[in-house]
XYZ file of C-alpha atoms in Angstrom:
559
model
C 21.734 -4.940 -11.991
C 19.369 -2.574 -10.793
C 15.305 -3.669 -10.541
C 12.891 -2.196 -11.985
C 9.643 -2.737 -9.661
C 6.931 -2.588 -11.799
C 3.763 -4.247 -10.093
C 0.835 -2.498 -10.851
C -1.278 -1.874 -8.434
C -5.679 -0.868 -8.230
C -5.611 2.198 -5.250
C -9.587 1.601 -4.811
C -11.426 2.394 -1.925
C -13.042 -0.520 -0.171
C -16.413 -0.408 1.473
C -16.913 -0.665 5.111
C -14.662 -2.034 7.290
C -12.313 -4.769 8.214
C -14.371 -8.366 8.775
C -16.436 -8.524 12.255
C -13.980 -11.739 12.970
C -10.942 -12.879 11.438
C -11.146 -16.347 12.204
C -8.667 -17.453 14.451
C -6.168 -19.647 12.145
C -4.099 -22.692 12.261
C -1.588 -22.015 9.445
C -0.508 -25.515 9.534
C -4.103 -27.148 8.711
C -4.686 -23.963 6.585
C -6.452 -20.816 7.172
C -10.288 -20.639 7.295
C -12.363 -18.388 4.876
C -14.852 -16.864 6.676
C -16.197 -14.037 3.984
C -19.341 -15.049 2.290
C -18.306 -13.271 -1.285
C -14.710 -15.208 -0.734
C -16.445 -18.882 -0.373
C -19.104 -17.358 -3.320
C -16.848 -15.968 -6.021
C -13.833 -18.159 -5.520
C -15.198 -21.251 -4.405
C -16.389 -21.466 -7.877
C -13.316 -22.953 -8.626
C -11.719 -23.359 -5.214
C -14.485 -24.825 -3.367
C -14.513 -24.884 0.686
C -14.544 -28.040 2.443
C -16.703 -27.772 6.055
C -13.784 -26.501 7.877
C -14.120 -23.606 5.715
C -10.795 -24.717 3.822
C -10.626 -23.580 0.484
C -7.623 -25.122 -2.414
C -4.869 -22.172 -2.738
C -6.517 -19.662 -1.190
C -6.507 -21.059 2.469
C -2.553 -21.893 1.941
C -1.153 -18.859 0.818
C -0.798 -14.956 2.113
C 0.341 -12.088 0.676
C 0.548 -8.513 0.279
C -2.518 -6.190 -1.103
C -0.988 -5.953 -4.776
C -0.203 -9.942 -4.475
C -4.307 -10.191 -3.957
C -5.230 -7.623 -6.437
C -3.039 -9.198 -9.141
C -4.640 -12.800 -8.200
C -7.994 -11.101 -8.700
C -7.385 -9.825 -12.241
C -5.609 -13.024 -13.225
C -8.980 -14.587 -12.289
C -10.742 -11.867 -14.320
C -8.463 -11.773 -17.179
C -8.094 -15.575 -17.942
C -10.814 -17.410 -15.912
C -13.466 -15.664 -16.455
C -14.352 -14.746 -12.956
C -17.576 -12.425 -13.363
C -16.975 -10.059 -10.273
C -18.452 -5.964 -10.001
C -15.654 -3.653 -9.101
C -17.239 -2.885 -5.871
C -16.966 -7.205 -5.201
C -13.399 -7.134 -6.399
C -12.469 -4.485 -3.550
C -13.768 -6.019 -0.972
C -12.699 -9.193 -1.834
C -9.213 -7.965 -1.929
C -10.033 -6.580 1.224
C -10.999 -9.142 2.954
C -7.903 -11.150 1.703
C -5.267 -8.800 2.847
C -6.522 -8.435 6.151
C -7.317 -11.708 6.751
C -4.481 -13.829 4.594
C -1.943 -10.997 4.350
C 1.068 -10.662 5.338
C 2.420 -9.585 9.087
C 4.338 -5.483 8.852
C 7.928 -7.858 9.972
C 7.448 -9.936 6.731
C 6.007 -7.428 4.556
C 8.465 -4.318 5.041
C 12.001 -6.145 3.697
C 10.060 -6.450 0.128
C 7.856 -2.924 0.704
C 10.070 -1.218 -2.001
C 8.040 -3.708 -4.758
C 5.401 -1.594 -3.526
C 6.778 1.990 -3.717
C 8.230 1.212 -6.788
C 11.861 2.318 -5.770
C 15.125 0.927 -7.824
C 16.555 -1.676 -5.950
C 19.577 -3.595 -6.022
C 18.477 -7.367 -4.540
C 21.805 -8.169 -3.832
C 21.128 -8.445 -0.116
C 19.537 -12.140 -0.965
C 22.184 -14.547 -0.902
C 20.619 -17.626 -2.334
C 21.865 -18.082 -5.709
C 19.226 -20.057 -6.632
C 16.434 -18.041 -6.205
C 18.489 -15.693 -8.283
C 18.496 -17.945 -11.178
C 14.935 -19.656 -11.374
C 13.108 -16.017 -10.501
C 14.957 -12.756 -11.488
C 14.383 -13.830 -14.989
C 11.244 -12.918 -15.304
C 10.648 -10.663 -12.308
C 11.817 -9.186 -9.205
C 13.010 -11.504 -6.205
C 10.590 -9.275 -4.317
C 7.503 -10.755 -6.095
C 8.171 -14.069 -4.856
C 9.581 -13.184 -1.377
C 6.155 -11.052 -0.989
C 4.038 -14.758 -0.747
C 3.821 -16.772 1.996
C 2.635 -20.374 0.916
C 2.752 -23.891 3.056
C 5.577 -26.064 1.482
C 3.012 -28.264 -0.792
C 1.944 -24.576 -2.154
C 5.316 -23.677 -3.350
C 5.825 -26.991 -5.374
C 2.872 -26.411 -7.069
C 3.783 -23.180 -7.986
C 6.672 -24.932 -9.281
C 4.833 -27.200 -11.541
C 2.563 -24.591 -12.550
C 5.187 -22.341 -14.276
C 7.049 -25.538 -15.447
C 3.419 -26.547 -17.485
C 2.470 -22.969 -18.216
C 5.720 -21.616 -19.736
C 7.282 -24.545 -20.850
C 9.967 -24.373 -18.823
C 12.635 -26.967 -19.157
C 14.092 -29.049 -15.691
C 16.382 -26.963 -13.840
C 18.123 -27.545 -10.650
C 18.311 -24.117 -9.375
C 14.791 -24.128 -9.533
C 14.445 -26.980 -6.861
C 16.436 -25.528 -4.252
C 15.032 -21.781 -4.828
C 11.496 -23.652 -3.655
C 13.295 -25.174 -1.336
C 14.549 -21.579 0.397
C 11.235 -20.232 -0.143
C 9.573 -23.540 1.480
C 11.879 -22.596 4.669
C 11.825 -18.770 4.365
C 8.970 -17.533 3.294
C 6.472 -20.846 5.122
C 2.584 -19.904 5.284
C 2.897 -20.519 9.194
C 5.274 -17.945 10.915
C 6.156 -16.357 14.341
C 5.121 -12.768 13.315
C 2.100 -13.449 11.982
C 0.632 -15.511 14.695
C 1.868 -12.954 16.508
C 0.107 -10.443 14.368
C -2.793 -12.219 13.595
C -3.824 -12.355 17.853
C -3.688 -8.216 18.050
C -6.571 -5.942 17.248
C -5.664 -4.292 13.990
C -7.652 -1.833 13.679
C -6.142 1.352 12.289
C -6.622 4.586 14.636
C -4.460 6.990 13.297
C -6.871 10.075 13.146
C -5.272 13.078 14.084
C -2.590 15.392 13.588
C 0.922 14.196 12.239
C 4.132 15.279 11.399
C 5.987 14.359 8.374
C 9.595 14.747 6.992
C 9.855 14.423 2.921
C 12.676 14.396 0.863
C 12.704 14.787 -2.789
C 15.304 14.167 -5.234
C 16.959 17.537 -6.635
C 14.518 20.111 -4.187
C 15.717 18.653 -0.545
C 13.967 18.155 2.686
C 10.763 19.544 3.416
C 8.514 19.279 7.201
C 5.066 20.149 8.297
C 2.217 17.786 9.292
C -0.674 15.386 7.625
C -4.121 16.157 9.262
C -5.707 12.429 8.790
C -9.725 12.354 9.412
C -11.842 9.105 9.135
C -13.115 7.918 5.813
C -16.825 6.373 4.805
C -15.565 3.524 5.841
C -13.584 1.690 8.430
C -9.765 1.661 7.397
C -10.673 4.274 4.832
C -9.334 8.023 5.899
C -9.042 11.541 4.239
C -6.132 13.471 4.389
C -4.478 16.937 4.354
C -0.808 17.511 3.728
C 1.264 20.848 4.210
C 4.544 20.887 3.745
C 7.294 23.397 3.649
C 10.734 23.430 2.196
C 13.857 23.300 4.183
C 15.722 24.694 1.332
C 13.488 27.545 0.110
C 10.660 28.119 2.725
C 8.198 27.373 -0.281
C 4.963 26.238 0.814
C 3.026 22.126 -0.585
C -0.586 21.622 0.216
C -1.804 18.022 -0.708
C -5.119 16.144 -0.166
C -5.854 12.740 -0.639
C -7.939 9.386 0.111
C -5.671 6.245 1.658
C -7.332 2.812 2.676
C -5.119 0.498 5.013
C -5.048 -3.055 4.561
C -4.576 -5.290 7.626
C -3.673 -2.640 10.554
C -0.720 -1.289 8.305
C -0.632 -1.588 4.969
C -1.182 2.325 3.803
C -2.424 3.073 -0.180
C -3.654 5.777 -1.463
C -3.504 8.797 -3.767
C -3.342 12.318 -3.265
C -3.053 15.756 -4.842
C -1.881 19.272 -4.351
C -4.629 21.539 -4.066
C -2.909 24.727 -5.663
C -3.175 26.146 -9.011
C -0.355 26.328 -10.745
C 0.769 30.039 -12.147
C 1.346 28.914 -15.918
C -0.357 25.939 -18.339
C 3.491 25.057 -18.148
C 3.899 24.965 -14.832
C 0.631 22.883 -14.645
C 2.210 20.150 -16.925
C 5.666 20.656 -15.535
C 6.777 16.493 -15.421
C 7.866 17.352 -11.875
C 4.629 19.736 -10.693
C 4.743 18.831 -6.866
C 0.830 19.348 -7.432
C 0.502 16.163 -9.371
C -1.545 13.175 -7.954
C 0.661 10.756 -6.563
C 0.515 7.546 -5.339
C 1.039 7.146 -1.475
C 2.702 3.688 -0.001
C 3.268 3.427 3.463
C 4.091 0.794 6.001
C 2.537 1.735 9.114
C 4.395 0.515 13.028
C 2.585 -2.186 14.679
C 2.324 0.562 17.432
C 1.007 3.422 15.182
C 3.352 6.048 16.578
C 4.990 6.075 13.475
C 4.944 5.388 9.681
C 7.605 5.297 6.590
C 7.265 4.756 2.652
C 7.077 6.596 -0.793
C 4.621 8.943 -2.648
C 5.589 8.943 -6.255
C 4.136 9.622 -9.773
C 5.216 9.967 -13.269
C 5.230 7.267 -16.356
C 7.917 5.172 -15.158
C 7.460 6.454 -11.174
C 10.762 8.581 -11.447
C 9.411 11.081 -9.023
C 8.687 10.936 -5.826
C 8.874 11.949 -1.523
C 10.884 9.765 0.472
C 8.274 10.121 3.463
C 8.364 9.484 7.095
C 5.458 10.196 9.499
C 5.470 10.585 13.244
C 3.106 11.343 16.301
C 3.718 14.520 18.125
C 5.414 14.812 21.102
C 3.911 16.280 24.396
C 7.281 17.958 24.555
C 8.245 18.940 21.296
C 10.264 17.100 18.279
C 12.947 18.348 16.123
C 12.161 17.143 12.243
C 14.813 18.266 10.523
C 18.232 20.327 10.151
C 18.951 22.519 7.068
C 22.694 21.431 6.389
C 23.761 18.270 4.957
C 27.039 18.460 6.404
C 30.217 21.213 7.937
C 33.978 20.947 7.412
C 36.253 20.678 9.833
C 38.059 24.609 10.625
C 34.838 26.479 9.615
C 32.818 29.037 12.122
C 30.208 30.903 11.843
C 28.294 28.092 10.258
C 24.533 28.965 10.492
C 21.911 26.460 11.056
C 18.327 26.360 11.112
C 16.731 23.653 12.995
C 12.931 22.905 12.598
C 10.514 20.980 14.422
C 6.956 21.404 16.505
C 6.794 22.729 19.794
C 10.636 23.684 20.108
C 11.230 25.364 23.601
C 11.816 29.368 23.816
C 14.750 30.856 25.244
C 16.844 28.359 23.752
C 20.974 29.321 25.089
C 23.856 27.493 23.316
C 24.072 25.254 25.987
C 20.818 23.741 24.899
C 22.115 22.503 21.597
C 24.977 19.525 20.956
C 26.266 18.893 17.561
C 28.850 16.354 19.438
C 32.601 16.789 19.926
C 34.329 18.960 18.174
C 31.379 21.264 17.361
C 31.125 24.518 19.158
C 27.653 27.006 19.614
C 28.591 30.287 19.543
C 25.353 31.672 19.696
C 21.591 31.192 19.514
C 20.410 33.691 16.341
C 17.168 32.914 17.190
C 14.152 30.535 18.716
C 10.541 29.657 18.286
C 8.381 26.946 18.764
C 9.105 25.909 14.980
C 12.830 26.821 14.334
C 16.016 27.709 16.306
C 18.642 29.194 14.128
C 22.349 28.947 15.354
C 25.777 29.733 14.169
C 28.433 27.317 15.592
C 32.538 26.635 14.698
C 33.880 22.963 13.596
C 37.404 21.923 14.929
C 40.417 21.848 13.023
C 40.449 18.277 14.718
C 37.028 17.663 15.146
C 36.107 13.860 13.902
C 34.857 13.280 10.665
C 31.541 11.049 10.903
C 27.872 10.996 11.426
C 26.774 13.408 14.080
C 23.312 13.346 16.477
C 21.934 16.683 16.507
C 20.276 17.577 20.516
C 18.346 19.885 21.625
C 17.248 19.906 25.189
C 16.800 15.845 24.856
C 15.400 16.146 21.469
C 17.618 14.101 19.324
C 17.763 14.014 15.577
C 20.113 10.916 14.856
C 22.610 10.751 12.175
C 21.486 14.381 11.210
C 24.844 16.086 10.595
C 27.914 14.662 8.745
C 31.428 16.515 9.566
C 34.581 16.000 7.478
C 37.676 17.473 6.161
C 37.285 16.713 2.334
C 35.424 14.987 -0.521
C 36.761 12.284 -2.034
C 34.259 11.109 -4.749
C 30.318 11.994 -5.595
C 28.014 9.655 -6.707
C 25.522 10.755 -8.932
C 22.431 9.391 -7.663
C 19.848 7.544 -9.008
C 22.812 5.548 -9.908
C 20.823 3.681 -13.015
C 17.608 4.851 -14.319
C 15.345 4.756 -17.537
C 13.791 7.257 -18.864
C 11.658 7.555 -22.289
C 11.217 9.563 -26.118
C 7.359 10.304 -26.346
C 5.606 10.308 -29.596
C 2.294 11.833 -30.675
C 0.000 9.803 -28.071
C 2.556 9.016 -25.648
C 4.188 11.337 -23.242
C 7.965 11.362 -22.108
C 9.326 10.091 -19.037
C 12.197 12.126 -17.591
C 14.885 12.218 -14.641
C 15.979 14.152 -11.787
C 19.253 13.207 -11.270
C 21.863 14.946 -8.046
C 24.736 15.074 -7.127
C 26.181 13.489 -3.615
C 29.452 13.844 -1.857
C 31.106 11.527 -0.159
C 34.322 10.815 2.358
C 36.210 7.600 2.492
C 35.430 6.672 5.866
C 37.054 8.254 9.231
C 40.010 9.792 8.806
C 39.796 9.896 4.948
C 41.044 6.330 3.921
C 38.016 4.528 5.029
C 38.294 2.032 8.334
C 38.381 -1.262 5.175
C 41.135 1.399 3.316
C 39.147 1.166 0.404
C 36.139 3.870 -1.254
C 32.904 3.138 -2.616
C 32.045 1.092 0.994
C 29.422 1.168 3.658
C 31.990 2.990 6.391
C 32.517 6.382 3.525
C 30.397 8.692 5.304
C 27.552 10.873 2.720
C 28.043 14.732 3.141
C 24.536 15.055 1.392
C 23.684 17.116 -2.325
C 26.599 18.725 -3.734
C 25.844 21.698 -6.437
C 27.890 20.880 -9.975
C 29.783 23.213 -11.876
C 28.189 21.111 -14.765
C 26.052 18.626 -15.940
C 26.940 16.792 -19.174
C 25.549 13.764 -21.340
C 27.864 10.898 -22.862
C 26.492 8.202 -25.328
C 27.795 4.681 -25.128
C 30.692 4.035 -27.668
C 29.911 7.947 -29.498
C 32.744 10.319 -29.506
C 33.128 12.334 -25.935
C 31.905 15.860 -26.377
C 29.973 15.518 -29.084
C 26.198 16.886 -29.152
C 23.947 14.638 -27.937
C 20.329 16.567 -28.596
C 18.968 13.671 -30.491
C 19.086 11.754 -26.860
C 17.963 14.591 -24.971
C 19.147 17.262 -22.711
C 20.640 17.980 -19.123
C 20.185 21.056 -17.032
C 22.365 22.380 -14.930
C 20.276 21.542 -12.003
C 20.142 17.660 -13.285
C 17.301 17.822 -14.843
C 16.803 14.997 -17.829
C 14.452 15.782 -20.293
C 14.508 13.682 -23.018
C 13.787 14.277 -27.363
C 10.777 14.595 -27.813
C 10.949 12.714 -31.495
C 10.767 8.979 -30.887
C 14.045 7.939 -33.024
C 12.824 4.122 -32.596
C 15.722 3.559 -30.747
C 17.575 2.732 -27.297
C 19.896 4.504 -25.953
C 22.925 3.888 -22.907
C 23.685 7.260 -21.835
C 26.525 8.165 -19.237
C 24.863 11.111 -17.039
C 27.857 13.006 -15.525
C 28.185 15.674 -12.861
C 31.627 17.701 -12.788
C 31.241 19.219 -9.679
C 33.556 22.579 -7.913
C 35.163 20.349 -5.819
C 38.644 19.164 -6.187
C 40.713 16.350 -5.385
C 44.325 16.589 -4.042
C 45.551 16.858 -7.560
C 43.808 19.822 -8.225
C 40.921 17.929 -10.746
C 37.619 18.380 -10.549
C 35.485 15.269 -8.864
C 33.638 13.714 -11.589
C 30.136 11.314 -10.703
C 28.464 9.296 -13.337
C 25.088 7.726 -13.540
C 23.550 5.104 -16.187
C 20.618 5.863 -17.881
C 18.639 3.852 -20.502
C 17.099 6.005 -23.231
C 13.836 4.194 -24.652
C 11.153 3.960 -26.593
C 7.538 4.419 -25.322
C 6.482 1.012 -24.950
C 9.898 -0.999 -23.366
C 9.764 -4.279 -21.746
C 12.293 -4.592 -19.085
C 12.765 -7.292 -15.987
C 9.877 -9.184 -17.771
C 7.652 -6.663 -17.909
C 6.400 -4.416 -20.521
C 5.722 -0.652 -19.997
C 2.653 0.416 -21.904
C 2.909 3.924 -22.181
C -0.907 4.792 -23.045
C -2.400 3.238 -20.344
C 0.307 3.965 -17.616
C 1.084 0.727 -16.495
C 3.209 -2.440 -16.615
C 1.912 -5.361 -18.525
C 3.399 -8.695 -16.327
C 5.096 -10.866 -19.269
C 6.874 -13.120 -17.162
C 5.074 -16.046 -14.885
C 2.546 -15.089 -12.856
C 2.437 -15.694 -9.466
């Protein structure tokens, strides 16, 4: 099953700087508080011995939303008087100085971003049973605590919630006591470096965006008020239609690399619909981004609407002193094709380009440069009969885009993609939350069978969006074909809206793509995608969504 990340999370901007000195700290006796509102506000209940020690908080690190929630649970049921500007810079000093290292914090970011995501890549079984329950494996895997810690986490949800003995629950603190320790490689490793952002400058940044494609351009990032606090400028263009985004926003970063922030788009829109279009690209977003140790590079999510269904996949990168290609306009050729044209894009592309410049790998032929600038080179080049269907590196002049073209000689299946999803009826104080859904095409593998013979597996290479002949809606256990407006509608660009009647109701909705594309039979290749129809207020992974104040209410045990 499919997780729905729902930690909610306070994007507040923190007043100057990171502490003067993190203490220098020795994990295994516990880390040192050195912040005078820290040892004031929390040593109400968590006093400090003389080494500066304080219960729970010197044992335990975690990421900024793991501090913020701590904070509110403090607020919310202990009565901890605090004034918003306190809270930030308590939270502040907490991720910087008892957060978590960019090597330990990136396998879990997606809690952050809010992305679907399938946890089956942790094997412990355990941990499975004792957490997923009530929330996302991610939740506990984002906390670093020293193995006492853990157990009295243990005891803490066994007392709180009632919960009765359980086995699985002893070895899942177990694993955690071994993988996820407060003392660890990376962040003594971390916590020895200067971390101090510097990332003022010019950027440039690749976006995709479900249903509209890639876009490029570059994020102009100036200092904030404060240290770790910066101001930023976005433009963006699209690969697809040349269409032109212009965002601004405010980010802090916690401890050298953890980026969060919101932005907006600064034009007007044309039309009062337009304006409240669900997916207006001029809505303020949220921005979560994990930043390189090295600061040459950065990766994450922006994202907005009710249930976070829209957002930019985003990656950020330096410029070159000698130019970098960003991105390519196709998805994918066929094998037998020529005259394919292709526009590649980047900053400070060399002139004159000649077809020898440019490799699309074997098979691949340039017959001729169309044109070259120091932001595009268009080409037209000829695919093999025999050429090799895979991933392809796209060069130009020692400017490499990896993995940037897929070749093949059919499709075999699409997948329509997000491949579950939830979307929601509004009422008369709630709005709806919708879905773009797309099509994607796929090949088994090399040579069509797939190197494991079977499809649906990590060899089948992606040949990127495929347009559908049609988009359709099927209700669980209703009659195929039948009308379905009571549940909502599909467009024929994938486009969910849903009724906007609240029937008091869920619903389990197939979301199917019939695309042009044929199999060897002659039949069109059909993709289908789960969707959960709800109503406005739906509690999910043990969490509730309250729709009127835009959030997720944490049922399940708190951290």
């Amino acid at each position: 099953m499919r997780k729905a990340c729902g930690l909610r999370i306070l994007y507040v901007l923190l007043p100057a700087g990171l502490p003067a000195a993190l203490a220098q700290s020795n994990p295994a006796r516990g880390i040192p508080v050195t912040d005078p509102l820290v040892i004031s506000k929390c040593g109400q209940c968590h006093p400090a011995d003389s080494q500066r020690i304080m219960p729970y908080v010197s044992w335990e690190r975690t990421t900024p939303e793991g501090w913020q929630d701590v904070l509110k649970r403090m607020i919310l049921g202990k009565g901890l008087t605090i004034s918003p500007e306190e809270a930030r810079s308590i939270v502040r000093y907490l991720s910087d100085a008892h957060g978590l290292a960019p090597e330990e914090a990136k396998p879990v970011l997606y809690e952050a971003e809010r992305r679907m995501h399938e946890e089956t890549d942790v094997l412990n079984e355990d941990l499975h049973k004792a957490c997923e329950k009530c929330h996302s494996l991610a939740r506990a895997l984002s906390w670093r605590r020293s193995a006492e810690d853990w157990e009295e986490l243990a005891k803490l949800h066994t007392t709180r919630y009632k919960a009765p003995a359980n086995p699985a629950t002893d070895e899942a603190i177990a694993y955690l006591s071994k993988t996820a320790p407060l003392d660890t490689p990376e962040w003594a490793a971390w916590s020895a470096r200067d971390r101090t952002p510097n990332l003022t400058g010019r950027w440039l940044v690749v976006a995709t965006i479900r249903g509209r494609g890639k876009y490029f351009g570059e994020m102009e990032i100036a200092p904030g008020s404060s240290s770790g606090e910066f101001a930023t400028r976005v433009t963006l263009e699209s690969v697809k239609d040349g269409s032109t985004l212009r965002r601004a926003g405010l980010s802090v970063v916690y401890g050298g690399y953890a980026w969060r922030g919101r932005s907006k788009g600064s034009e007007i829109a044309a039309t009062l619909q337009e304006r409240s279009a669900p997916d207006n690209l001029a809505a303020e977003m949220r921005e979560t981004l994990w930043i390189a140790p090295d600061q040459s590079r950065a990766e994450g999510r922006w994202f907005w609407g009710q249930y976070q269904e829209f957002g930019f996949d985003v990656e950020l990168q330096r410029p070159a002193a000698d130019g970098t290609l960003l991105a390519l306009d196709r998805w994918s050729l066929k094998t037998g094709t020529r005259d394919n044209r292709i526009r590649l894009v980047g900053d400070r592309l060399p002139i004159g380009v000649a077809p020898a410049d440019l490799s699309l790998g074997a098979g691949v032929t340039v017959g001729r440069i169309v044109s070259s600038s120091p932001q595009a080179v268009v080409a037209e080049v000829d695919v093999g009969a025999n050429a090799a269907p895979g991933k392809r590196d796209v060069s130009l002049r020692g400017r490499v885009l990896r993995n940037a073209l897929a070749i093949y000689d059919r499709v075999d299946y699409v997948k329509v993609m997000p491949e579950s999803a939830v979307a929601a009826f509004g009422d008369g104080q709630r709005a709806r939350g919708y879905q773009q859904f797309e099509a994607i095409a796929y090949q088994r593998g090399a040579y069509q069978r797939g190197a494991d013979g079977k499809p649906h597996t990590a060899d089948d290479i992606e040949l990127g969006p495929i347009d559908a002949a049609s988009w359709s809606l099927q209700v669980f256990n209703e009659k195929e074909g039948g009308n379905f407006d009571y549940v909502g509608k599909v467009s024929d660009t994938g486009f969910f809206t849903p009724n906007p009647i609240d029937p008091k109701n869920n619903f389990d909705v197939w979301v199917i793509a019939t695309t042009k594309e044929t199999d060897s039979g002659g039949k069109a290749l059909v993709g289908k995608a789960y969707l959960v129809v709800t109503v406005p207020s739906y509690t999910f992974n043990g969490r509730r969504y309250v729709r009127d104040v835009g959030r997720w209410v944490d049922d399940g045990p708190a951290q």
